[in-house]
């Protein structure tokens, strides 16, 4: 199987759902497939197209559409990019954000570039009529052409709004590409940001490392808290290869939310790909500031749930599917609802909820780990029975109150009467 690399994820180059990985469940034209230990796809197969949703550790990452063009080729659309595959090979890429599209061809014969150079006044049509009609992409990487186009936009923006801001204060720069107009204007941020940077020295992310750095950050800034303000904060990581990643969204916290923010970052990093957790870091940056007004204190991120230890598995003592992990998908079946979830241990759970019982299965890498049935006894006392193999566990309000095991024994047979029986008087 050949794969397409997208956002550091590998997507199989195929329209056959069963070639993606191990099938967990199929209902009509919907397939739930385990790509690897961390990633799951949900594929809705239609006549000539597939609608695919990609999840990692229960978190939705992206979605795309595959359209069958012919027996040997199909078109994959992800956000504003369109990829054409033929015989399991990428043959063209298009950027759909412009009306005319930027086409990047991979294996077509190169044509010699013209010697003439267009005038600057025709720079708007230059990239459309001159470069687009040649195949410079054959000799240079795809990314260089995209960088060239956006470099021109950035250069004009600098000239208009940075070098000569006084004469262009009210001017909007229009960069034409086909029929599209991209307008750039000055914007003001509602936050006044400050940065505190920590050098990491080629370490990878870990809970202990983050807790230590955030404690150092907190010591430096906690005196800026008052009785009537709160902090806005965003954590960013710069990796050794120069890439940046923001961890979560901007958060607003009080002075009492120190532990909450640590849990918030740790939970976010759990659901990042291996790339973000295993790539060496250059720096960790805390961008922050303060605003007037108190906000409501944050609550603990952790699940309020009890766990049953069964062999090597931690099984939530709950009849609620949301206590088993992050919801990936749900759909109705006859007399019930199916929930597809993924937990922090990279396990996939199918949770079939019926009126009087639940049927639950745990999978990892498409292999079933454990299967059990939970039967309602008394909802007011949160009382139910869990049946695993030949064992029955009774729970009440999150605690085990009884355990029964069905033992296999031989049938008790009658003993033979002894012929040498001696009566004692």
mmCIF file of C-alpha atoms in Angstrom:
data_model
loop_
_atom_site.group_PDB
_atom_site.id
_atom_site.type_symbol
_atom_site.label_atom_id
_atom_site.label_comp_id
_atom_site.label_asym_id
_atom_site.label_seq_id
_atom_site.Cartn_x
_atom_site.Cartn_y
_atom_site.Cartn_z
ATOM 1 C CA UNK A 1 0.000 0.000 0.000
ATOM 2 C CA UNK A 2 1.240 3.492 -0.916
ATOM 3 C CA UNK A 3 0.533 6.462 1.323
ATOM 4 C CA UNK A 4 0.073 10.208 0.985
ATOM 5 C CA UNK A 5 1.772 12.339 3.654
ATOM 6 C CA UNK A 6 -0.501 15.094 4.954
ATOM 7 C CA UNK A 7 0.143 17.067 8.174
ATOM 8 C CA UNK A 8 2.585 14.351 9.263
ATOM 9 C CA UNK A 9 -0.127 11.709 8.863
ATOM 10 C CA UNK A 10 -0.131 8.881 6.308
ATOM 11 C CA UNK A 11 -3.324 8.484 4.268
ATOM 12 C CA UNK A 12 -3.675 5.340 2.138
ATOM 13 C CA UNK A 13 -3.856 6.066 -1.599
ATOM 14 C CA UNK A 14 -6.974 4.015 -2.291
ATOM 15 C CA UNK A 15 -10.764 4.293 -2.518
ATOM 16 C CA UNK A 16 -11.315 0.846 -1.027
ATOM 17 C CA UNK A 17 -12.236 1.280 2.689
ATOM 18 C CA UNK A 18 -11.017 -2.231 3.487
ATOM 19 C CA UNK A 19 -7.487 -1.333 2.334
ATOM 20 C CA UNK A 20 -7.148 1.422 4.963
ATOM 21 C CA UNK A 21 -6.471 -0.945 7.848
ATOM 22 C CA UNK A 22 -8.304 -3.304 10.168
ATOM 23 C CA UNK A 23 -12.090 -3.078 10.014
ATOM 24 C CA UNK A 24 -13.653 -2.465 13.433
ATOM 25 C CA UNK A 25 -17.265 -2.151 12.379
ATOM 26 C CA UNK A 26 -19.376 -1.810 9.236
ATOM 27 C CA UNK A 27 -22.971 -0.642 9.060
ATOM 28 C CA UNK A 28 -24.388 -0.468 5.524
ATOM 29 C CA UNK A 29 -22.037 1.873 3.641
ATOM 30 C CA UNK A 30 -20.269 3.220 6.759
ATOM 31 C CA UNK A 31 -16.869 1.757 7.694
ATOM 32 C CA UNK A 32 -14.937 2.326 10.926
ATOM 33 C CA UNK A 33 -11.320 1.355 10.294
ATOM 34 C CA UNK A 34 -8.242 1.364 12.555
ATOM 35 C CA UNK A 35 -5.250 2.742 10.617
ATOM 36 C CA UNK A 36 -2.761 2.140 13.433
ATOM 37 C CA UNK A 37 -2.669 2.242 17.225
ATOM 38 C CA UNK A 38 -3.600 5.942 17.381
ATOM 39 C CA UNK A 39 -5.578 6.758 14.236
ATOM 40 C CA UNK A 40 -9.074 5.850 13.117
ATOM 41 C CA UNK A 41 -11.033 6.762 9.990
ATOM 42 C CA UNK A 42 -14.782 6.749 9.434
ATOM 43 C CA UNK A 43 -15.611 6.267 5.755
ATOM 44 C CA UNK A 44 -19.030 6.852 4.200
ATOM 45 C CA UNK A 45 -18.952 5.088 0.832
ATOM 46 C CA UNK A 46 -21.270 6.520 -1.818
ATOM 47 C CA UNK A 47 -21.655 5.667 -5.533
ATOM 48 C CA UNK A 48 -18.531 7.363 -6.891
ATOM 49 C CA UNK A 49 -17.099 9.076 -3.826
ATOM 50 C CA UNK A 50 -16.014 8.492 -0.246
ATOM 51 C CA UNK A 51 -16.409 10.949 2.622
ATOM 52 C CA UNK A 52 -13.617 10.311 5.135
ATOM 53 C CA UNK A 53 -13.141 11.656 8.679
ATOM 54 C CA UNK A 54 -9.733 11.208 10.330
ATOM 55 C CA UNK A 55 -9.394 10.904 14.123
ATOM 56 C CA UNK A 56 -6.415 10.600 16.439
ATOM 57 C CA UNK A 57 -6.921 9.390 20.019
ATOM 58 C CA UNK A 58 -10.582 10.371 19.762
ATOM 59 C CA UNK A 59 -9.839 13.909 18.531
ATOM 60 C CA UNK A 60 -11.110 14.939 15.109
ATOM 61 C CA UNK A 61 -8.112 15.995 12.978
ATOM 62 C CA UNK A 62 -9.398 16.610 9.436
ATOM 63 C CA UNK A 63 -11.750 15.284 6.783
ATOM 64 C CA UNK A 64 -11.531 14.814 3.029
ATOM 65 C CA UNK A 65 -13.442 13.599 -0.010
ATOM 66 C CA UNK A 66 -12.316 11.062 -2.628
ATOM 67 C CA UNK A 67 -14.053 11.181 -6.021
ATOM 68 C CA UNK A 68 -13.679 8.326 -8.490
ATOM 69 C CA UNK A 69 -12.554 9.711 -11.833
ATOM 70 C CA UNK A 70 -11.976 6.435 -13.674
ATOM 71 C CA UNK A 71 -11.136 2.829 -12.926
ATOM 72 C CA UNK A 72 -7.506 3.693 -12.202
ATOM 73 C CA UNK A 73 -7.689 7.304 -10.953
ATOM 74 C CA UNK A 74 -9.441 9.393 -8.320
ATOM 75 C CA UNK A 75 -9.373 12.946 -6.954
ATOM 76 C CA UNK A 76 -8.825 13.672 -3.255
ATOM 77 C CA UNK A 77 -9.928 17.042 -1.846
ATOM 78 C CA UNK A 78 -8.608 18.157 1.556
ATOM 79 C CA UNK A 79 -9.631 21.682 2.577
ATOM 80 C CA UNK A 80 -8.382 23.954 -0.265
ATOM 81 C CA UNK A 81 -6.110 21.360 -1.877
ATOM 82 C CA UNK A 82 -6.970 18.874 -4.584
ATOM 83 C CA UNK A 83 -4.785 15.856 -5.374
ATOM 84 C CA UNK A 84 -5.180 13.627 -8.414
ATOM 85 C CA UNK A 85 -3.947 10.042 -8.186
ATOM 86 C CA UNK A 86 -3.540 7.597 -11.039
ATOM 87 C CA UNK A 87 -2.448 3.996 -10.517
ATOM 88 C CA UNK A 88 -1.559 4.782 -6.878
ATOM 89 C CA UNK A 89 0.692 7.678 -7.904
ATOM 90 C CA UNK A 90 0.214 11.414 -7.375
ATOM 91 C CA UNK A 91 0.105 13.099 -10.796
ATOM 92 C CA UNK A 92 -1.086 16.633 -9.972
ATOM 93 C CA UNK A 93 -1.825 19.007 -7.093
ATOM 94 C CA UNK A 94 -4.097 22.052 -7.156
ATOM 95 C CA UNK A 95 -4.564 24.943 -4.750
ATOM 96 C CA UNK A 96 -8.281 25.742 -4.774
ATOM 97 C CA UNK A 97 -8.114 29.022 -2.846
ATOM 98 C CA UNK A 98 -7.710 30.904 -6.142
ATOM 99 C CA UNK A 99 -10.394 30.849 -8.795
ATOM 100 C CA UNK A 100 -8.011 29.816 -11.539
ATOM 101 C CA UNK A 101 -6.244 27.263 -9.295
ATOM 102 C CA UNK A 102 -2.496 26.796 -9.048
ATOM 103 C CA UNK A 103 -1.588 23.532 -10.721
ATOM 104 C CA UNK A 104 1.580 21.709 -9.840
ATOM 105 C CA UNK A 105 2.379 18.840 -12.195
ATOM 106 C CA UNK A 106 4.604 16.005 -11.110
ATOM 107 C CA UNK A 107 5.434 13.954 -14.159
ATOM 108 C CA UNK A 108 4.931 15.862 -17.405
ATOM 109 C CA UNK A 109 7.612 16.798 -19.895
ATOM 110 C CA UNK A 110 9.306 20.116 -19.184
ATOM 111 C CA UNK A 111 8.970 22.970 -21.673
ATOM 112 C CA UNK A 112 11.790 25.518 -22.090
ATOM 113 C CA UNK A 113 10.922 28.853 -20.485
ATOM 114 C CA UNK A 114 10.565 31.896 -22.714
ATOM 115 C CA UNK A 115 13.415 34.403 -22.622
ATOM 116 C CA UNK A 116 11.096 37.367 -22.404
ATOM 117 C CA UNK A 117 10.270 38.867 -19.026
ATOM 118 C CA UNK A 118 6.944 40.655 -18.448
ATOM 119 C CA UNK A 119 6.831 44.265 -17.290
ATOM 120 C CA UNK A 120 6.283 45.019 -13.623
ATOM 121 C CA UNK A 121 3.028 46.787 -14.426
ATOM 122 C CA UNK A 122 1.694 43.428 -15.615
ATOM 123 C CA UNK A 123 2.862 41.631 -12.476
ATOM 124 C CA UNK A 124 -0.711 40.730 -11.518
ATOM 125 C CA UNK A 125 -1.209 38.682 -14.667
ATOM 126 C CA UNK A 126 2.403 37.496 -14.798
ATOM 127 C CA UNK A 127 2.009 34.546 -12.462
ATOM 128 C CA UNK A 128 -1.247 33.580 -14.137
ATOM 129 C CA UNK A 129 -0.377 33.776 -17.826
ATOM 130 C CA UNK A 130 3.382 33.216 -17.822
ATOM 131 C CA UNK A 131 4.400 30.921 -14.982
ATOM 132 C CA UNK A 132 1.156 28.976 -14.948
ATOM 133 C CA UNK A 133 1.538 28.078 -18.614
ATOM 134 C CA UNK A 134 5.056 26.734 -18.148
ATOM 135 C CA UNK A 135 6.273 23.736 -16.225
ATOM 136 C CA UNK A 136 8.867 25.222 -13.920
ATOM 137 C CA UNK A 137 7.511 22.818 -11.338
ATOM 138 C CA UNK A 138 9.373 19.995 -13.076
ATOM 139 C CA UNK A 139 12.712 21.468 -12.130
ATOM 140 C CA UNK A 140 11.916 22.959 -8.755
ATOM 141 C CA UNK A 141 10.087 21.679 -5.670
ATOM 142 C CA UNK A 142 6.382 22.424 -5.461
ATOM 143 C CA UNK A 143 6.744 24.573 -2.381
ATOM 144 C CA UNK A 144 8.999 27.123 -4.153
ATOM 145 C CA UNK A 145 6.255 28.201 -6.511
ATOM 146 C CA UNK A 146 3.763 28.649 -3.680
ATOM 147 C CA UNK A 147 6.341 30.623 -1.681
ATOM 148 C CA UNK A 148 7.006 32.867 -4.701
ATOM 149 C CA UNK A 149 3.343 33.756 -5.065
ATOM 150 C CA UNK A 150 2.843 34.623 -1.419
ATOM 151 C CA UNK A 151 6.216 36.392 -1.178
ATOM 152 C CA UNK A 152 4.986 38.881 -3.783
ATOM 153 C CA UNK A 153 1.853 39.499 -1.723
ATOM 154 C CA UNK A 154 3.890 40.004 1.439
ATOM 155 C CA UNK A 155 6.384 42.329 -0.307
ATOM 156 C CA UNK A 156 3.635 44.614 -1.598
ATOM 157 C CA UNK A 157 2.022 44.629 1.834
ATOM 158 C CA UNK A 158 5.303 45.739 3.443
ATOM 159 C CA UNK A 159 5.713 48.556 0.875
ATOM 160 C CA UNK A 160 2.166 49.842 1.264
ATOM 161 C CA UNK A 161 1.608 49.562 4.996
ATOM 162 C CA UNK A 162 5.056 49.532 6.626
ATOM 163 C CA UNK A 163 7.351 51.711 4.505
ATOM 164 C CA UNK A 164 4.667 54.242 3.510
ATOM 165 C CA UNK A 165 1.927 53.868 6.150
ATOM 166 C CA UNK A 166 0.978 57.556 6.202
ATOM 167 C CA UNK A 167 -0.037 57.611 2.555
ATOM 168 C CA UNK A 168 -1.713 54.251 2.530
ATOM 169 C CA UNK A 169 -3.598 54.268 5.831
ATOM 170 C CA UNK A 170 -6.981 53.844 4.179
ATOM 171 C CA UNK A 171 -5.863 51.816 1.177
ATOM 172 C CA UNK A 172 -6.700 48.086 0.889
ATOM 173 C CA UNK A 173 -4.220 46.112 -1.113
ATOM 174 C CA UNK A 174 -5.856 43.903 -3.737
ATOM 175 C CA UNK A 175 -3.880 41.053 -5.197
ATOM 176 C CA UNK A 176 -5.746 39.583 -8.150
ATOM 177 C CA UNK A 177 -5.526 35.946 -9.090
ATOM 178 C CA UNK A 178 -8.250 34.992 -11.554
ATOM 179 C CA UNK A 179 -11.408 36.502 -10.046
ATOM 180 C CA UNK A 180 -10.287 36.368 -6.401
ATOM 181 C CA UNK A 181 -9.358 39.472 -4.392
ATOM 182 C CA UNK A 182 -7.369 39.139 -1.167
ATOM 183 C CA UNK A 183 -7.712 42.276 0.977
ATOM 184 C CA UNK A 184 -5.163 43.050 3.654
ATOM 185 C CA UNK A 185 -5.831 45.706 6.253
ATOM 186 C CA UNK A 186 -4.506 46.793 9.602
ATOM 187 C CA UNK A 187 -6.008 45.028 12.582
ATOM 188 C CA UNK A 188 -5.590 45.593 16.287
ATOM 189 C CA UNK A 189 -5.375 42.822 18.856
ATOM 190 C CA UNK A 190 -7.637 42.814 21.897
ATOM 191 C CA UNK A 191 -4.699 41.448 23.926
ATOM 192 C CA UNK A 192 -1.437 43.137 24.891
ATOM 193 C CA UNK A 193 0.953 40.224 24.668
ATOM 194 C CA UNK A 194 4.217 39.568 26.457
ATOM 195 C CA UNK A 195 6.452 36.553 25.855
ATOM 196 C CA UNK A 196 8.485 34.514 28.301
ATOM 197 C CA UNK A 197 10.847 32.109 26.509
ATOM 198 C CA UNK A 198 12.522 29.007 27.957
ATOM 199 C CA UNK A 199 15.346 27.205 26.146
ATOM 200 C CA UNK A 200 14.850 23.441 26.106
ATOM 201 C CA UNK A 201 18.216 22.151 24.829
ATOM 202 C CA UNK A 202 16.929 19.464 22.449
ATOM 203 C CA UNK A 203 14.563 17.724 24.876
ATOM 204 C CA UNK A 204 11.216 16.191 23.933
ATOM 205 C CA UNK A 205 7.980 17.082 25.679
ATOM 206 C CA UNK A 206 7.239 15.375 28.996
ATOM 207 C CA UNK A 207 4.889 16.052 31.883
ATOM 208 C CA UNK A 208 7.724 16.653 34.377
ATOM 209 C CA UNK A 209 9.521 19.017 32.014
ATOM 210 C CA UNK A 210 6.389 21.090 31.422
ATOM 211 C CA UNK A 211 5.446 21.233 35.120
ATOM 212 C CA UNK A 212 8.939 22.467 35.982
ATOM 213 C CA UNK A 213 8.932 25.181 33.295
ATOM 214 C CA UNK A 214 5.398 26.341 34.051
ATOM 215 C CA UNK A 215 6.284 26.602 37.752
ATOM 216 C CA UNK A 216 9.237 28.845 36.824
ATOM 217 C CA UNK A 217 6.942 30.930 34.609
ATOM 218 C CA UNK A 218 4.345 31.215 37.377
ATOM 219 C CA UNK A 219 6.883 32.424 39.924
ATOM 220 C CA UNK A 220 7.879 35.253 37.562
ATOM 221 C CA UNK A 221 4.324 36.443 36.821
ATOM 222 C CA UNK A 222 2.163 35.663 39.861
ATOM 223 C CA UNK A 223 2.887 39.065 41.442
ATOM 224 C CA UNK A 224 1.103 40.674 38.471
ATOM 225 C CA UNK A 225 -2.195 39.140 39.573
ATOM 226 C CA UNK A 226 -4.484 41.433 41.560
ATOM 227 C CA UNK A 227 -7.797 40.893 43.318
ATOM 228 C CA UNK A 228 -9.641 42.062 40.208
ATOM 229 C CA UNK A 229 -7.838 40.773 37.126
ATOM 230 C CA UNK A 230 -7.134 37.583 35.216
ATOM 231 C CA UNK A 231 -4.469 36.274 32.825
ATOM 232 C CA UNK A 232 -4.828 35.350 29.172
ATOM 233 C CA UNK A 233 -2.211 32.799 28.104
ATOM 234 C CA UNK A 234 -1.150 30.774 25.069
ATOM 235 C CA UNK A 235 1.637 28.188 25.095
ATOM 236 C CA UNK A 236 3.733 27.660 21.958
ATOM 237 C CA UNK A 237 6.527 25.235 21.132
ATOM 238 C CA UNK A 238 9.347 25.950 18.692
ATOM 239 C CA UNK A 239 10.950 22.739 17.438
ATOM 240 C CA UNK A 240 14.560 22.289 16.339
ATOM 241 C CA UNK A 241 13.490 22.266 12.686
ATOM 242 C CA UNK A 242 12.059 25.794 13.076
ATOM 243 C CA UNK A 243 8.383 24.777 13.141
ATOM 244 C CA UNK A 244 5.988 26.301 15.683
ATOM 245 C CA UNK A 245 2.966 24.696 17.336
ATOM 246 C CA UNK A 246 0.347 26.349 19.565
ATOM 247 C CA UNK A 247 -0.934 24.013 22.273
ATOM 248 C CA UNK A 248 -4.651 24.537 22.670
ATOM 249 C CA UNK A 249 -6.381 27.899 22.307
ATOM 250 C CA UNK A 250 -5.940 31.116 24.273
ATOM 251 C CA UNK A 251 -7.113 30.505 27.845
ATOM 252 C CA UNK A 252 -8.215 32.988 30.495
ATOM 253 C CA UNK A 253 -7.301 31.932 34.028
ATOM 254 C CA UNK A 254 -7.284 33.236 37.590
ATOM 255 C CA UNK A 255 -4.430 32.968 40.051
ATOM 256 C CA UNK A 256 -6.114 29.893 41.540
ATOM 257 C CA UNK A 257 -6.042 28.039 38.188
ATOM 258 C CA UNK A 258 -2.345 27.075 38.260
ATOM 259 C CA UNK A 259 -3.016 23.310 38.458
ATOM 260 C CA UNK A 260 -5.882 23.513 35.982
ATOM 261 C CA UNK A 261 -3.644 24.951 33.260
ATOM 262 C CA UNK A 262 -1.048 22.205 33.770
ATOM 263 C CA UNK A 263 -3.777 19.580 33.316
ATOM 264 C CA UNK A 264 -5.105 21.471 30.288
ATOM 265 C CA UNK A 265 -1.741 21.364 28.469
ATOM 266 C CA UNK A 266 -1.025 17.744 29.420
ATOM 267 C CA UNK A 267 -4.435 16.643 28.113
ATOM 268 C CA UNK A 268 -3.884 18.551 24.847
ATOM 269 C CA UNK A 269 -0.472 16.971 24.320
ATOM 270 C CA UNK A 270 -1.907 13.481 24.879
ATOM 271 C CA UNK A 271 -4.017 13.905 21.779
ATOM 272 C CA UNK A 272 -1.264 15.349 19.592
ATOM 273 C CA UNK A 273 0.501 13.092 17.093
ATOM 274 C CA UNK A 274 3.831 11.413 17.810
ATOM 275 C CA UNK A 275 5.501 14.150 15.766
ATOM 276 C CA UNK A 276 4.649 16.802 18.389
ATOM 277 C CA UNK A 277 5.498 14.585 21.354
ATOM 278 C CA UNK A 278 8.687 12.994 20.009
ATOM 279 C CA UNK A 279 10.345 15.827 18.049
ATOM 280 C CA UNK A 280 13.119 17.659 19.908
ATOM 281 C CA UNK A 281 12.212 21.175 21.056
ATOM 282 C CA UNK A 282 14.218 24.366 20.819
ATOM 283 C CA UNK A 283 12.126 26.608 23.077
ATOM 284 C CA UNK A 284 8.797 26.770 24.933
ATOM 285 C CA UNK A 285 7.128 30.178 24.802
ATOM 286 C CA UNK A 286 4.434 31.430 27.161
ATOM 287 C CA UNK A 287 2.607 34.361 25.558
ATOM 288 C CA UNK A 288 0.510 36.098 28.176
ATOM 289 C CA UNK A 289 -0.991 39.294 29.523
ATOM 290 C CA UNK A 290 -3.550 40.543 32.037
ATOM 291 C CA UNK A 291 -7.024 42.026 31.764
ATOM 292 C CA UNK A 292 -9.279 43.636 34.324
ATOM 293 C CA UNK A 293 -12.105 41.612 35.823
ATOM 294 C CA UNK A 294 -12.345 38.266 37.557
ATOM 295 C CA UNK A 295 -13.544 35.179 35.736
ATOM 296 C CA UNK A 296 -15.079 31.973 37.000
ATOM 297 C CA UNK A 297 -12.541 29.508 38.378
ATOM 298 C CA UNK A 298 -11.797 26.520 36.177
ATOM 299 C CA UNK A 299 -12.834 23.013 37.112
ATOM 300 C CA UNK A 300 -10.748 19.863 37.158
ATOM 301 C CA UNK A 301 -10.343 18.341 33.697
ATOM 302 C CA UNK A 302 -10.227 14.762 34.907
ATOM 303 C CA UNK A 303 -13.106 12.294 34.662
ATOM 304 C CA UNK A 304 -15.163 11.811 37.798
ATOM 305 C CA UNK A 305 -15.285 8.072 37.383
ATOM 306 C CA UNK A 306 -14.282 4.900 39.152
ATOM 307 C CA UNK A 307 -12.362 2.180 37.354
ATOM 308 C CA UNK A 308 -12.533 -1.582 37.483
ATOM 309 C CA UNK A 309 -9.201 -3.362 37.153
ATOM 310 C CA UNK A 310 -9.743 -6.431 34.999
ATOM 311 C CA UNK A 311 -6.583 -8.247 33.912
ATOM 312 C CA UNK A 312 -4.540 -5.431 32.294
ATOM 313 C CA UNK A 313 -7.523 -3.190 31.523
ATOM 314 C CA UNK A 314 -9.045 -0.246 33.353
ATOM 315 C CA UNK A 315 -12.794 -0.411 32.678
ATOM 316 C CA UNK A 316 -14.955 2.576 33.714
ATOM 317 C CA UNK A 317 -17.618 1.639 36.256
ATOM 318 C CA UNK A 318 -20.363 3.479 34.446
ATOM 319 C CA UNK A 319 -23.339 2.979 32.146
ATOM 320 C CA UNK A 320 -22.633 6.343 30.477
ATOM 321 C CA UNK A 321 -20.757 6.014 27.149
ATOM 322 C CA UNK A 322 -19.147 9.462 27.583
ATOM 323 C CA UNK A 323 -17.165 8.103 30.571
ATOM 324 C CA UNK A 324 -15.335 5.665 28.291
ATOM 325 C CA UNK A 325 -13.469 8.196 26.109
ATOM 326 C CA UNK A 326 -13.810 10.862 23.454
ATOM 327 C CA UNK A 327 -16.766 10.493 21.132
ATOM 328 C CA UNK A 328 -15.786 9.888 17.503
ATOM 329 C CA UNK A 329 -19.143 9.011 16.013
ATOM 330 C CA UNK A 330 -22.620 7.827 16.904
ATOM 331 C CA UNK A 331 -25.543 6.439 14.924
ATOM 332 C CA UNK A 332 -28.856 4.733 15.507
ATOM 333 C CA UNK A 333 -29.491 1.023 15.124
ATOM 334 C CA UNK A 334 -32.622 -1.000 15.757
ATOM 335 C CA UNK A 335 -33.681 -0.450 19.391
ATOM 336 C CA UNK A 336 -30.495 1.394 20.315
ATOM 337 C CA UNK A 337 -27.581 3.735 19.594
ATOM 338 C CA UNK A 338 -23.963 2.888 18.743
ATOM 339 C CA UNK A 339 -21.194 5.121 20.128
ATOM 340 C CA UNK A 340 -17.640 4.932 18.773
ATOM 341 C CA UNK A 341 -15.104 6.311 21.264
ATOM 342 C CA UNK A 342 -11.360 6.448 21.793
ATOM 343 C CA UNK A 343 -9.608 6.698 25.152
ATOM 344 C CA UNK A 344 -6.241 8.046 26.325
ATOM 345 C CA UNK A 345 -4.687 4.580 25.977
ATOM 346 C CA UNK A 346 -5.289 4.658 22.202
ATOM 347 C CA UNK A 347 -8.004 2.031 22.532
ATOM 348 C CA UNK A 348 -11.152 2.163 20.417
ATOM 349 C CA UNK A 349 -14.468 1.383 22.094
ATOM 350 C CA UNK A 350 -17.740 0.368 20.437
ATOM 351 C CA UNK A 351 -20.541 1.063 22.891
ATOM 352 C CA UNK A 352 -23.979 -0.312 21.911
ATOM 353 C CA UNK A 353 -26.576 1.273 24.182
ATOM 354 C CA UNK A 354 -30.005 -0.365 24.496
ATOM 355 C CA UNK A 355 -32.944 0.284 26.795
ATOM 356 C CA UNK A 356 -32.003 -2.216 29.505
ATOM 357 C CA UNK A 357 -28.356 -3.050 28.812
ATOM 358 C CA UNK A 358 -25.109 -2.003 27.096
ATOM 359 C CA UNK A 359 -22.779 -4.113 24.982
ATOM 360 C CA UNK A 360 -19.173 -2.886 25.018
ATOM 361 C CA UNK A 361 -16.024 -3.932 23.132
ATOM 362 C CA UNK A 362 -12.466 -2.581 23.457
ATOM 363 C CA UNK A 363 -10.094 -2.699 20.451
ATOM 364 C CA UNK A 364 -6.462 -1.799 19.840
ATOM 365 C CA UNK A 365 -4.943 -1.815 16.354
ATOM 366 C CA UNK A 366 -8.161 -3.454 15.161
ATOM 367 C CA UNK A 367 -7.758 -6.412 17.570
ATOM 368 C CA UNK A 368 -10.470 -6.995 20.165
ATOM 369 C CA UNK A 369 -9.121 -6.855 23.700
ATOM 370 C CA UNK A 370 -12.178 -7.390 25.887
ATOM 371 C CA UNK A 371 -15.943 -7.673 25.487
ATOM 372 C CA UNK A 372 -18.617 -7.361 28.171
ATOM 373 C CA UNK A 373 -22.274 -6.675 28.821
ATOM 374 C CA UNK A 374 -23.672 -4.247 31.417
ATOM 375 C CA UNK A 375 -27.238 -4.892 32.587
ATOM 376 C CA UNK A 376 -29.350 -2.264 34.395
ATOM 377 C CA UNK A 377 -30.605 -3.268 37.854
ATOM 378 C CA UNK A 378 -31.606 -0.021 39.546
ATOM 379 C CA UNK A 379 -30.988 3.350 37.900
ATOM 380 C CA UNK A 380 -31.727 5.438 41.031
ATOM 381 C CA UNK A 381 -28.884 3.688 42.917
ATOM 382 C CA UNK A 382 -26.677 3.513 39.816
ATOM 383 C CA UNK A 383 -26.732 -0.247 40.240
ATOM 384 C CA UNK A 384 -25.852 -2.638 37.406
ATOM 385 C CA UNK A 385 -24.295 -6.029 36.680
ATOM 386 C CA UNK A 386 -21.274 -6.466 34.368
ATOM 387 C CA UNK A 387 -20.837 -9.845 32.697
ATOM 388 C CA UNK A 388 -17.357 -10.716 31.347
ATOM 389 C CA UNK A 389 -16.921 -14.280 30.144
ATOM 390 C CA UNK A 390 -18.224 -16.447 33.000
ATOM 391 C CA UNK A 391 -17.841 -13.743 35.662
ATOM 392 C CA UNK A 392 -20.477 -11.358 37.014
ATOM 393 C CA UNK A 393 -19.598 -8.124 38.814
ATOM 394 C CA UNK A 394 -22.244 -6.127 40.692
ATOM 395 C CA UNK A 395 -21.714 -2.366 41.119
ATOM 396 C CA UNK A 396 -23.539 0.258 43.142
ATOM 397 C CA UNK A 397 -22.675 3.973 42.993
ATOM 398 C CA UNK A 398 -19.302 3.256 41.411
ATOM 399 C CA UNK A 399 -18.227 0.518 43.854
ATOM 400 C CA UNK A 400 -18.181 -3.265 43.479
ATOM 401 C CA UNK A 401 -20.518 -4.930 45.977
ATOM 402 C CA UNK A 402 -20.581 -8.536 44.761
ATOM 403 C CA UNK A 403 -18.613 -10.905 42.536
ATOM 404 C CA UNK A 404 -19.845 -14.223 41.176
ATOM 405 C CA UNK A 405 -17.923 -16.721 39.084
ATOM 406 C CA UNK A 406 -19.464 -19.640 37.291
ATOM 407 C CA UNK A 407 -17.328 -22.696 38.023
ATOM 408 C CA UNK A 408 -17.338 -25.758 35.789
ATOM 409 C CA UNK A 409 -17.389 -28.979 37.810
ATOM 410 C CA UNK A 410 -18.058 -32.611 37.029
ATOM 411 C CA UNK A 411 -21.496 -33.975 37.746
ATOM 412 C CA UNK A 412 -21.715 -35.611 41.184
ATOM 413 C CA UNK A 413 -22.205 -39.325 40.575
ATOM 414 C CA UNK A 414 -23.453 -42.013 42.949
ATOM 415 C CA UNK A 415 -20.852 -44.180 44.625
ATOM 416 C CA UNK A 416 -21.041 -47.935 44.274
ATOM 417 C CA UNK A 417 -22.109 -49.999 47.255
ATOM 418 C CA UNK A 418 -19.190 -51.895 48.728
ATOM 419 C CA UNK A 419 -19.528 -55.665 48.627
ATOM 420 C CA UNK A 420 -17.290 -56.033 51.684
ATOM 421 C CA UNK A 421 -19.464 -53.984 53.959
ATOM 422 C CA UNK A 422 -19.171 -55.109 57.617
ATOM 423 C CA UNK A 423 -21.854 -54.167 60.058
ATOM 424 C CA UNK A 424 -20.653 -53.128 63.508
ATOM 425 C CA UNK A 425 -23.011 -53.792 66.364
#
